[in-house]
Amino acid sequence: MATLLQEILTNNYEFLANNKCTKEISKYPQKKFALLTCMDTRLVELINKALGIHRGDAKIIQNAGTSLIGEMGETVKSLLLTIYVFDIKEIFIVGHYDCGVALTSSKDILHNMRSRGVSEQQLKLIEKDFQVWLDPYTDPAKNVLTVIKKLKANPFIPNDIPIHGLIIDPHTGKLDLLADGYKEI
Ligand SMILES: [Zn+2]
């Protein structure tokens, strides 16, 4: 039986044989927006289709829980890169209902790490980080608004960048608007 790696390599071989991808697409997003969303498996393909995003349109940042921790964490730095290097003009924060991150806690993950042999000494070093990240996050819609609030308070995000907040149904792709960024400009 083929391993997953073999399957992926075979898929790629077949993809290349069937897709003559000759058209060069710019790394600068044509629709000049950045999208921050979750890594949820159900959003694969769905979010692009549901929002009408095509190759070359946008910068898409995905992480666990559409989260944004720390004023200068990786997510913020990625967004700053999209603004100051890739010329994006708007930001979309798109959470989703039934987010697995909202259903987990620092206790759960630390427990599982302990079961897999991570030492108490090591766990102590990261415990606080995981508490700050996971434990306040129980409501995906509220999280979207919190992320927007944090970005608006960030002195490096220009005031003229609209930051929109939405939440998507991971089954149907239906979007609900939580915050219209144009109204805040
Ligand atoms: Zn999620």
PDB file of C-alpha atoms in Angstrom, residues 4-89:
ATOM      1  CA  LEU A   4       0.772   9.187   2.044  1.00  0.00           C
ATOM      2  CA  LEU A   5       4.031  10.642   0.779  1.00  0.00           C
ATOM      3  CA  GLN A   6       4.001   8.352  -2.247  1.00  0.00           C
ATOM      4  CA  GLU A   7       0.366   9.222  -2.890  1.00  0.00           C
ATOM      5  CA  ILE A   8       1.151  12.944  -2.814  1.00  0.00           C
ATOM      6  CA  LEU A   9       4.118  12.541  -5.139  1.00  0.00           C
ATOM      7  CA  THR A  10       2.017  10.469  -7.533  1.00  0.00           C
ATOM      8  CA  ASN A  11      -0.728  13.091  -7.427  1.00  0.00           C
ATOM      9  CA  ASN A  12       1.853  15.720  -8.259  1.00  0.00           C
ATOM     10  CA  TYR A  13       3.211  13.722 -11.173  1.00  0.00           C
ATOM     11  CA  GLU A  14      -0.287  13.342 -12.579  1.00  0.00           C
ATOM     12  CA  PHE A  15      -1.083  16.976 -11.911  1.00  0.00           C
ATOM     13  CA  LEU A  16       1.943  18.131 -13.868  1.00  0.00           C
ATOM     14  CA  ALA A  17       1.116  15.779 -16.724  1.00  0.00           C
ATOM     15  CA  ASN A  18      -2.428  17.130 -16.947  1.00  0.00           C
ATOM     16  CA  ASN A  19      -1.921  20.808 -16.135  1.00  0.00           C
ATOM     17  CA  LYS A  20       0.311  22.853 -18.300  1.00  0.00           C
ATOM     18  CA  CYS A  21       0.490  25.817 -15.977  1.00  0.00           C
ATOM     19  CA  THR A  22       2.221  28.305 -18.214  1.00  0.00           C
ATOM     20  CA  LYS A  23       0.564  31.534 -17.143  1.00  0.00           C
ATOM     21  CA  GLU A  24       2.767  33.572 -14.826  1.00  0.00           C
ATOM     22  CA  ILE A  25       0.850  35.053 -11.916  1.00  0.00           C
ATOM     23  CA  SER A  26       2.213  37.938  -9.849  1.00  0.00           C
ATOM     24  CA  LYS A  27       3.074  37.506  -6.182  1.00  0.00           C
ATOM     25  CA  TYR A  28       1.444  40.917  -5.636  1.00  0.00           C
ATOM     26  CA  PRO A  29      -2.244  40.267  -4.937  1.00  0.00           C
ATOM     27  CA  GLN A  30      -4.442  41.549  -7.742  1.00  0.00           C
ATOM     28  CA  LYS A  31      -7.345  42.304  -5.401  1.00  0.00           C
ATOM     29  CA  LYS A  32      -4.982  43.884  -2.879  1.00  0.00           C
ATOM     30  CA  PHE A  33      -6.336  42.221   0.231  1.00  0.00           C
ATOM     31  CA  ALA A  34      -5.086  39.918   2.950  1.00  0.00           C
ATOM     32  CA  LEU A  35      -7.239  37.227   4.498  1.00  0.00           C
ATOM     33  CA  LEU A  36      -6.629  35.783   7.939  1.00  0.00           C
ATOM     34  CA  THR A  37      -8.517  32.600   8.665  1.00  0.00           C
ATOM     35  CA  CYS A  38      -8.283  29.246  10.443  1.00  0.00           C
ATOM     36  CA  MET A  39      -6.391  26.119   9.418  1.00  0.00           C
ATOM     37  CA  ASP A  40      -9.601  24.069   9.681  1.00  0.00           C
ATOM     38  CA  THR A  41      -9.666  21.169   7.210  1.00  0.00           C
ATOM     39  CA  ARG A  42     -13.202  21.984   6.111  1.00  0.00           C
ATOM     40  CA  LEU A  43     -12.098  25.365   4.826  1.00  0.00           C
ATOM     41  CA  VAL A  44      -9.729  23.777   2.306  1.00  0.00           C
ATOM     42  CA  GLU A  45     -11.065  24.830  -1.131  1.00  0.00           C
ATOM     43  CA  LEU A  46     -14.356  25.943   0.469  1.00  0.00           C
ATOM     44  CA  ILE A  47     -13.178  29.336   1.650  1.00  0.00           C
ATOM     45  CA  ASN A  48     -11.729  30.275  -1.726  1.00  0.00           C
ATOM     46  CA  LYS A  49     -14.872  29.241  -3.555  1.00  0.00           C
ATOM     47  CA  ALA A  50     -17.254  30.758  -1.010  1.00  0.00           C
ATOM     48  CA  LEU A  51     -15.466  34.112  -1.153  1.00  0.00           C
ATOM     49  CA  GLY A  52     -14.721  33.997  -4.879  1.00  0.00           C
ATOM     50  CA  ILE A  53     -10.951  34.100  -4.404  1.00  0.00           C
ATOM     51  CA  HIS A  54      -8.803  32.945  -7.294  1.00  0.00           C
ATOM     52  CA  ARG A  55      -5.073  32.353  -7.695  1.00  0.00           C
ATOM     53  CA  GLY A  56      -3.251  35.664  -7.560  1.00  0.00           C
ATOM     54  CA  ASP A  57      -6.067  37.556  -5.839  1.00  0.00           C
ATOM     55  CA  ALA A  58      -5.029  37.695  -2.201  1.00  0.00           C
ATOM     56  CA  LYS A  59      -2.512  36.896   0.512  1.00  0.00           C
ATOM     57  CA  ILE A  60      -3.987  34.194   2.734  1.00  0.00           C
ATOM     58  CA  ILE A  61      -2.717  33.592   6.251  1.00  0.00           C
ATOM     59  CA  GLN A  62      -4.053  30.542   8.048  1.00  0.00           C
ATOM     60  CA  ASN A  63      -3.380  29.476  11.602  1.00  0.00           C
ATOM     61  CA  ALA A  64      -5.078  27.602  14.415  1.00  0.00           C
ATOM     62  CA  GLY A  65      -8.225  29.500  15.354  1.00  0.00           C
ATOM     63  CA  THR A  66      -7.730  32.668  13.254  1.00  0.00           C
ATOM     64  CA  SER A  67      -5.724  33.752  16.248  1.00  0.00           C
ATOM     65  CA  LEU A  68      -3.550  36.715  16.870  1.00  0.00           C
ATOM     66  CA  ILE A  69      -1.389  36.607  19.951  1.00  0.00           C
ATOM     67  CA  GLY A  70       1.054  39.323  20.912  1.00  0.00           C
ATOM     68  CA  GLU A  71       1.466  42.719  19.340  1.00  0.00           C
ATOM     69  CA  MET A  72       4.294  41.462  17.156  1.00  0.00           C
ATOM     70  CA  GLY A  73       3.601  37.738  16.787  1.00  0.00           C
ATOM     71  CA  GLU A  74       4.043  35.905  13.491  1.00  0.00           C
ATOM     72  CA  THR A  75       0.510  36.662  12.324  1.00  0.00           C
ATOM     73  CA  VAL A  76       0.929  40.393  12.838  1.00  0.00           C
ATOM     74  CA  LYS A  77       4.316  40.314  11.142  1.00  0.00           C
ATOM     75  CA  SER A  78       2.831  38.464   8.166  1.00  0.00           C
ATOM     76  CA  LEU A  79       0.081  41.081   7.901  1.00  0.00           C
ATOM     77  CA  LEU A  80       2.632  43.881   8.088  1.00  0.00           C
ATOM     78  CA  LEU A  81       4.530  42.229   5.269  1.00  0.00           C
ATOM     79  CA  THR A  82       1.383  42.121   3.145  1.00  0.00           C
ATOM     80  CA  ILE A  83       0.814  45.839   3.768  1.00  0.00           C
ATOM     81  CA  TYR A  84       4.327  47.206   3.473  1.00  0.00           C
ATOM     82  CA  VAL A  85       5.789  44.846   0.891  1.00  0.00           C
ATOM     83  CA  PHE A  86       2.870  43.429  -1.068  1.00  0.00           C
ATOM     84  CA  ASP A  87       0.751  46.568  -1.146  1.00  0.00           C
ATOM     85  CA  ILE A  88      -2.483  45.215   0.279  1.00  0.00           C
ATOM     86  CA  LYS A  89      -5.170  47.802   1.013  1.00  0.00           C
TER      87      LYS A  89
END
